[in-house]
PDB file of C-alpha atoms in Angstrom:
ATOM      1  CA  MET A   1     283.916  38.222 127.715  1.00 61.00           C
ATOM      2  CA  PRO A   2     280.644  38.283 128.670  1.00 90.00           C
ATOM      3  CA  VAL A   3     277.017  38.453 126.664  1.00 94.00           C
ATOM      4  CA  ILE A   4     274.605  40.171 127.599  1.00 97.00           C
ATOM      5  CA  LEU A   5     270.974  39.266 125.864  1.00 98.00           C
ATOM      6  CA  GLY A   6     268.906  42.928 126.428  1.00 98.00           C
ATOM      7  CA  LEU A   7     265.155  42.476 126.041  1.00 98.00           C
ATOM      8  CA  ASP A   8     262.180  44.270 125.295  1.00 96.00           C
ATOM      9  CA  ILE A   9     259.282  42.340 125.867  1.00 95.00           C
ATOM     10  CA  ALA A  10     255.757  43.148 124.408  1.00 93.00           C
ATOM     11  CA  THR A  11     254.208  40.816 121.889  1.00 92.00           C
ATOM     12  CA  VAL A  12     256.845  41.407 119.135  1.00 94.00           C
ATOM     13  CA  THR A  13     259.691  41.212 121.362  1.00 96.00           C
ATOM     14  CA  GLY A  14     263.100  42.709 120.622  1.00 97.00           C
ATOM     15  CA  PHE A  15     266.306  40.943 121.317  1.00 97.00           C
ATOM     16  CA  ALA A  16     270.014  42.147 121.088  1.00 97.00           C
ATOM     17  CA  LEU A  17     273.563  39.311 122.167  1.00 97.00           C
ATOM     18  CA  TYR A  18     275.613  41.917 122.463  1.00 97.00           C
ATOM     19  CA  ASP A  19     279.119  40.647 123.018  1.00 95.00           C
ATOM     20  CA  THR A  20     281.302  43.155 125.679  1.00 94.00           C
ATOM     21  CA  ASP A  21     284.681  42.381 124.936  1.00 93.00           C
ATOM     22  CA  ALA A  22     283.766  43.509 120.972  1.00 94.00           C
ATOM     23  CA  SER A  23     283.103  45.947 119.112  1.00 94.00           C
ATOM     24  CA  LEU A  24     278.894  47.892 119.243  1.00 94.00           C
ATOM     25  CA  SER A  25     278.589  47.630 115.115  1.00 93.00           C
ATOM     26  CA  SER A  26     278.796  43.350 116.957  1.00 95.00           C
ATOM     27  CA  ILE A  27     275.864  43.604 118.744  1.00 97.00           C
ATOM     28  CA  LYS A  28     273.200  40.744 117.014  1.00 97.00           C
ATOM     29  CA  THR A  29     269.821  41.921 117.002  1.00 97.00           C
ATOM     30  CA  GLY A  30     266.495  40.130 116.114  1.00 96.00           C
ATOM     31  CA  LEU A  31     262.532  39.433 116.845  1.00 96.00           C
ATOM     32  CA  ILE A  32     260.409  37.223 118.845  1.00 96.00           C
ATOM     33  CA  LYS A  33     257.195  37.501 117.712  1.00 96.00           C
ATOM     34  CA  ALA A  34     254.755  35.895 120.402  1.00 95.00           C
ATOM     35  CA  GLU A  35     251.802  33.282 118.270  1.00 96.00           C
ATOM     36  CA  GLY A  36     248.942  32.758 120.247  1.00 95.00           C
ATOM     37  CA  ASN A  37     244.674  34.088 120.328  1.00 93.00           C
ATOM     38  CA  ASP A  38     245.051  34.883 123.588  1.00 90.00           C
ATOM     39  CA  ALA A  39     247.686  36.104 126.990  1.00 89.00           C
ATOM     40  CA  GLU A  40     247.782  32.749 127.717  1.00 93.00           C
ATOM     41  CA  GLN A  41     248.943  31.069 124.689  1.00 95.00           C
ATOM     42  CA  LYS A  42     251.172  34.338 123.868  1.00 95.00           C
ATOM     43  CA  ALA A  43     253.123  33.708 127.266  1.00 95.00           C
ATOM     44  CA  ALA A  44     253.549  29.641 126.367  1.00 97.00           C
ATOM     45  CA  SER A  45     255.120  30.875 121.982  1.00 97.00           C
ATOM     46  CA  ILE A  46     257.430  33.322 124.151  1.00 97.00           C
ATOM     47  CA  ALA A  47     258.723  31.261 125.796  1.00 97.00           C
ATOM     48  CA  MET A  48     259.312  28.363 123.909  1.00 97.00           C
ATOM     49  CA  GLN A  49     261.003  30.920 121.965  1.00 97.00           C
ATOM     50  CA  MET A  50     263.478  31.702 124.697  1.00 97.00           C
ATOM     51  CA  VAL A  51     264.573  27.559 124.701  1.00 97.00           C
ATOM     52  CA  LYS A  52     265.852  28.824 120.755  1.00 97.00           C
ATOM     53  CA  LEU A  53     266.980  31.514 121.056  1.00 97.00           C
ATOM     54  CA  ILE A  54     269.162  30.577 124.046  1.00 97.00           C
ATOM     55  CA  THR A  55     270.095  27.264 123.162  1.00 96.00           C
ATOM     56  CA  SER A  56     270.972  28.370 119.904  1.00 95.00           C
ATOM     57  CA  THR A  57     273.310  29.956 121.559  1.00 95.00           C
ATOM     58  CA  LYS A  58     275.504  26.246 122.218  1.00 93.00           C
ATOM     59  CA  ASP A  59     278.770  26.167 121.981  1.00 91.00           C
ATOM     60  CA  SER A  60     280.812  23.251 121.065  1.00 91.00           C
ATOM     61  CA  GLU A  61     280.533  21.188 124.179  1.00 92.00           C
ATOM     62  CA  GLY A  62     276.514  23.208 125.077  1.00 91.00           C
ATOM     63  CA  ARG A  63     277.393  25.982 127.786  1.00 92.00           C
ATOM     64  CA  ILE A  64     275.260  29.055 126.601  1.00 93.00           C
ATOM     65  CA  GLY A  65     276.585  31.628 125.544  1.00 94.00           C
ATOM     66  CA  ILE A  66     274.670  34.399 127.167  1.00 96.00           C
ATOM     67  CA  ASP A  67     276.509  35.330 130.762  1.00 95.00           C
ATOM     68  CA  PHE A  68     273.293  37.368 132.577  1.00 96.00           C
ATOM     69  CA  ILE A  69     270.592  39.217 129.957  1.00 97.00           C
ATOM     70  CA  ALA A  70     268.462  42.190 131.122  1.00 97.00           C
ATOM     71  CA  LEU A  71     265.246  42.680 130.868  1.00 96.00           C
ATOM     72  CA  GLU A  72     263.033  46.197 130.132  1.00 94.00           C
ATOM     73  CA  GLN A  73     260.708  46.658 134.077  1.00 90.00           C
ATOM     74  CA  PRO A  74     256.497  45.530 132.654  1.00 84.00           C
ATOM     75  CA  MET A  75     255.057  48.572 134.075  1.00 72.00           C
ATOM     76  CA  ARG A  76     253.745  48.042 137.859  1.00 65.00           C
ATOM     77  CA  ASN A  77     250.626  49.553 137.421  1.00 64.00           C
ATOM     78  CA  VAL A  78     247.595  50.020 134.336  1.00 66.00           C
ATOM     79  CA  VAL A  79     246.676  53.439 133.563  1.00 66.00           C
ATOM     80  CA  SER A  80     243.059  53.680 132.717  1.00 67.00           C
ATOM     81  CA  PHE A  81     241.372  56.634 130.413  1.00 65.00           C
ATOM     82  CA  LYS A  82     239.218  58.077 130.128  1.00 76.00           C
ATOM     83  CA  LYS A  83     237.268  56.894 125.548  1.00 77.00           C
ATOM     84  CA  THR A  84     234.464  57.765 123.697  1.00 81.00           C
ATOM     85  CA  ARG A  85     232.042  54.804 122.284  1.00 79.00           C
ATOM     86  CA  GLN A  86     228.524  55.952 119.795  1.00 85.00           C
ATOM     87  CA  THR A  87     225.730  54.140 121.026  1.00 82.00           C
ATOM     88  CA  LEU A  88     222.258  54.973 119.390  1.00 84.00           C
ATOM     89  CA  ALA A  89     221.720  57.285 122.329  1.00 84.00           C
ATOM     90  CA  GLY A  90     224.655  59.559 121.601  1.00 84.00           C
ATOM     91  CA  PRO A  91     228.485  60.048 123.068  1.00 85.00           C
ATOM     92  CA  VAL A  92     229.183  57.586 126.156  1.00 83.00           C
ATOM     93  CA  GLU A  93     232.062  58.533 127.389  1.00 83.00           C
ATOM     94  CA  GLU A  94     233.096  55.404 129.774  1.00 80.00           C
ATOM     95  CA  ASN A  95     236.510  54.487 131.811  1.00 75.00           C
ATOM     96  CA  THR A  96     239.571  51.702 130.108  1.00 69.00           C
ATOM     97  CA  ILE A  97     242.581  50.279 130.207  1.00 67.00           C
ATOM     98  CA  ASN A  98     245.377  49.707 127.697  1.00 63.00           C
ATOM     99  CA  PRO A  99     244.653  45.409 127.461  1.00 62.00           C
ATOM    100  CA  ASN A 100     248.160  45.252 125.948  1.00 64.00           C
ATOM    101  CA  ALA A 101     249.144  46.043 129.466  1.00 66.00           C
ATOM    102  CA  LEU A 102     247.588  43.349 131.427  1.00 72.00           C
ATOM    103  CA  GLN A 103     249.449  41.061 128.603  1.00 81.00           C
ATOM    104  CA  LEU A 104     253.006  42.264 129.209  1.00 85.00           C
ATOM    105  CA  SER A 105     252.981  41.162 132.893  1.00 86.00           C
ATOM    106  CA  SER A 106     252.095  37.740 131.295  1.00 89.00           C
ATOM    107  CA  LEU A 107     255.016  37.529 128.507  1.00 94.00           C
ATOM    108  CA  SER A 108     257.585  38.576 130.794  1.00 94.00           C
ATOM    109  CA  GLY A 109     256.560  35.798 133.405  1.00 93.00           C
ATOM    110  CA  ALA A 110     257.069  33.326 131.063  1.00 96.00           C
ATOM    111  CA  VAL A 111     260.801  34.248 130.154  1.00 97.00           C
ATOM    112  CA  VAL A 112     261.800  34.839 133.075  1.00 96.00           C
ATOM    113  CA  GLY A 113     261.093  31.818 134.025  1.00 96.00           C
ATOM    114  CA  ILE A 114     263.072  29.672 130.873  1.00 97.00           C
ATOM    115  CA  ILE A 115     265.395  32.322 132.552  1.00 97.00           C
ATOM    116  CA  ALA A 116     265.135  30.876 135.947  1.00 96.00           C
ATOM    117  CA  ALA A 117     265.513  27.017 134.083  1.00 96.00           C
ATOM    118  CA  TYR A 118     268.460  27.842 132.696  1.00 96.00           C
ATOM    119  CA  ARG A 119     269.349  29.527 136.171  1.00 96.00           C
ATOM    120  CA  LEU A 120     271.157  32.672 134.184  1.00 96.00           C
ATOM    121  CA  PRO A 121     271.768  35.623 136.061  1.00 96.00           C
ATOM    122  CA  TRP A 122     269.012  38.500 134.896  1.00 96.00           C
ATOM    123  CA  VAL A 123     267.839  42.352 135.888  1.00 96.00           C
ATOM    124  CA  THR A 124     265.049  43.971 134.895  1.00 95.00           C
ATOM    125  CA  ILE A 125     264.934  47.880 133.812  1.00 95.00           C
ATOM    126  CA  PRO A 126     262.931  50.459 134.735  1.00 92.00           C
ATOM    127  CA  SER A 127     262.757  53.093 130.813  1.00 88.00           C
ATOM    128  CA  SER A 128     263.722  55.378 132.211  1.00 86.00           C
ATOM    129  CA  THR A 129     266.480  54.533 133.162  1.00 90.00           C
ATOM    130  CA  TRP A 130     267.917  52.780 129.629  1.00 92.00           C
ATOM    131  CA  ARG A 131     266.937  55.232 128.315  1.00 90.00           C
ATOM    132  CA  LYS A 132     268.905  57.687 129.831  1.00 89.00           C
ATOM    133  CA  HIS A 133     271.951  55.168 129.948  1.00 89.00           C
ATOM    134  CA  PHE A 134     271.667  54.451 126.534  1.00 90.00           C
ATOM    135  CA  LEU A 135     269.897  58.175 124.255  1.00 86.00           C
ATOM    136  CA  GLY A 136     270.956  60.701 127.527  1.00 83.00           C
ATOM    137  CA  MET A 137     267.515  61.178 128.541  1.00 74.00           C
ATOM    138  CA  GLY A 138     264.700  59.940 130.544  1.00 64.00           C
ATOM    139  CA  ARG A 139     261.438  61.012 130.766  1.00 62.00           C
ATOM    140  CA  SER A 140     260.961  64.375 128.415  1.00 61.00           C
ATOM    141  CA  PRO A 141     258.105  66.228 128.212  1.00 55.00           C
ATOM    142  CA  GLY A 142     256.198  65.962 125.128  1.00 59.00           C
ATOM    143  CA  PHE A 143     257.581  62.715 123.858  1.00 63.00           C
ATOM    144  CA  ASP A 144     255.359  60.848 122.610  1.00 74.00           C
ATOM    145  CA  ARG A 145     256.898  56.265 122.260  1.00 75.00           C
ATOM    146  CA  ALA A 146     256.260  56.525 118.236  1.00 81.00           C
ATOM    147  CA  ALA A 147     259.673  59.644 119.199  1.00 82.00           C
ATOM    148  CA  TRP A 148     261.101  57.367 121.906  1.00 82.00           C
ATOM    149  CA  LYS A 149     261.173  54.736 118.844  1.00 88.00           C
ATOM    150  CA  ARG A 150     262.579  56.878 116.487  1.00 90.00           C
ATOM    151  CA  VAL A 151     265.385  57.947 118.900  1.00 89.00           C
ATOM    152  CA  ALA A 152     266.330  54.439 119.739  1.00 92.00           C
ATOM    153  CA  VAL A 153     266.790  53.448 116.195  1.00 94.00           C
ATOM    154  CA  GLU A 154     269.001  56.221 115.072  1.00 93.00           C
ATOM    155  CA  ARG A 155     270.697  56.079 117.943  1.00 93.00           C
ATOM    156  CA  CYS A 156     271.568  52.317 116.686  1.00 94.00           C
ATOM    157  CA  ARG A 157     272.794  53.511 113.236  1.00 95.00           C
ATOM    158  CA  ALA A 158     274.663  56.206 115.189  1.00 93.00           C
ATOM    159  CA  LEU A 159     276.883  53.071 116.913  1.00 94.00           C
ATOM    160  CA  ARG A 160     276.330  51.478 113.296  1.00 95.00           C
ATOM    161  CA  ILE A 161     274.387  48.421 114.842  1.00 96.00           C
ATOM    162  CA  THR A 162     272.118  46.889 112.103  1.00 94.00           C
ATOM    163  CA  VAL A 163     268.150  47.069 113.713  1.00 95.00           C
ATOM    164  CA  LYS A 164     264.822  45.548 112.023  1.00 91.00           C
ATOM    165  CA  ASN A 165     262.950  47.930 114.409  1.00 94.00           C
ATOM    166  CA  ALA A 166     262.348  50.368 117.569  1.00 94.00           C
ATOM    167  CA  ASP A 167     261.857  47.260 119.197  1.00 95.00           C
ATOM    168  CA  ALA A 168     264.444  45.781 118.837  1.00 96.00           C
ATOM    169  CA  ALA A 169     266.483  48.936 118.608  1.00 96.00           C
ATOM    170  CA  GLU A 170     265.158  49.468 122.318  1.00 96.00           C
ATOM    171  CA  ALA A 171     266.746  46.117 123.398  1.00 97.00           C
ATOM    172  CA  VAL A 172     270.466  47.203 122.423  1.00 97.00           C
ATOM    173  CA  GLY A 173     269.816  49.821 124.748  1.00 96.00           C
ATOM    174  CA  ILE A 174     268.599  47.631 127.856  1.00 97.00           C
ATOM    175  CA  ALA A 175     271.965  44.975 127.110  1.00 97.00           C
ATOM    176  CA  MET A 176     273.645  48.205 126.986  1.00 96.00           C
ATOM    177  CA  ALA A 177     271.795  50.060 130.206  1.00 95.00           C
ATOM    178  CA  ALA A 178     272.953  46.217 132.485  1.00 96.00           C
ATOM    179  CA  GLU A 179     275.998  46.479 131.602  1.00 94.00           C
ATOM    180  CA  ALA A 180     276.568  49.908 133.710  1.00 93.00           C
ATOM    181  CA  SER A 181     273.803  47.480 136.244  1.00 92.00           C
ATOM    182  CA  GLN A 182     275.078  46.680 140.259  1.00 91.00           C
ATOM    183  CA  GLU A 183     274.552  43.370 139.110  1.00 92.00           C
ATOM    184  CA  PHE A 184     275.957  43.061 136.052  1.00 93.00           C
ATOM    185  CA  ARG A 185     278.875  44.582 137.530  1.00 88.00           C
ATOM    186  CA  TYR A 186     278.822  41.599 140.232  1.00 85.00           C
ATOM    187  CA  LEU A 187     278.671  38.948 138.714  1.00 83.00           C
ATOM    188  CA  LYS A 188     281.981  40.213 136.561  1.00 80.00           C
ATOM    189  CA  VAL A 189     283.751  40.728 140.075  1.00 77.00           C
ATOM    190  CA  GLY A 190     283.516  37.402 140.623  1.00 75.00           C
ATOM    191  CA  ARG A 191     284.355  35.955 137.403  1.00 75.00           C
ATOM    192  CA  ALA A 192     287.416  37.994 137.586  1.00 72.00           C
ATOM    193  CA  ALA A 193     287.965  36.357 141.561  1.00 70.00           C
ATOM    194  CA  ALA A 194     287.543  32.873 140.214  1.00 65.00           C
TER     195      ALA A 194
END
């Protein structure tokens, strides 16, 4: 019974444990909150919590109960945008970036380091890929971030999957899309042949 761990990595990371041989309503979800004052402390926090999550799945013989891990692929570019700031001389327009976008790579790197240390197979899945698989649509004009999150929660509710928030719902989508990935299929074929 292959178990996939889906991860929507952020400062509040949603996770979903998906037993591909069980009913969808049995998917277990939760959240990991990265604590700390800066990106490095938050990366260390998420790494330690990943260790706890992985080891919590061990059976009585000490075997890890996760067979495959999928995480949403972090954006590979940092997008700048214009922001107006008020000064004594009046409004000033300046270019800026979302600092959370920079932090996501640190958090993802910490998670991948822990996954690699446990020698667990893994894959990154672009948001457009898991959304198309889970929600039936990739990027749609006019859909903003809040709309995507709302639709993910609604989809989980329709499937009778209990989720605490949109981060956990997106992790469900990532885990379910991982089942269709080439990497997961290779893992399954290898186990069937063994």
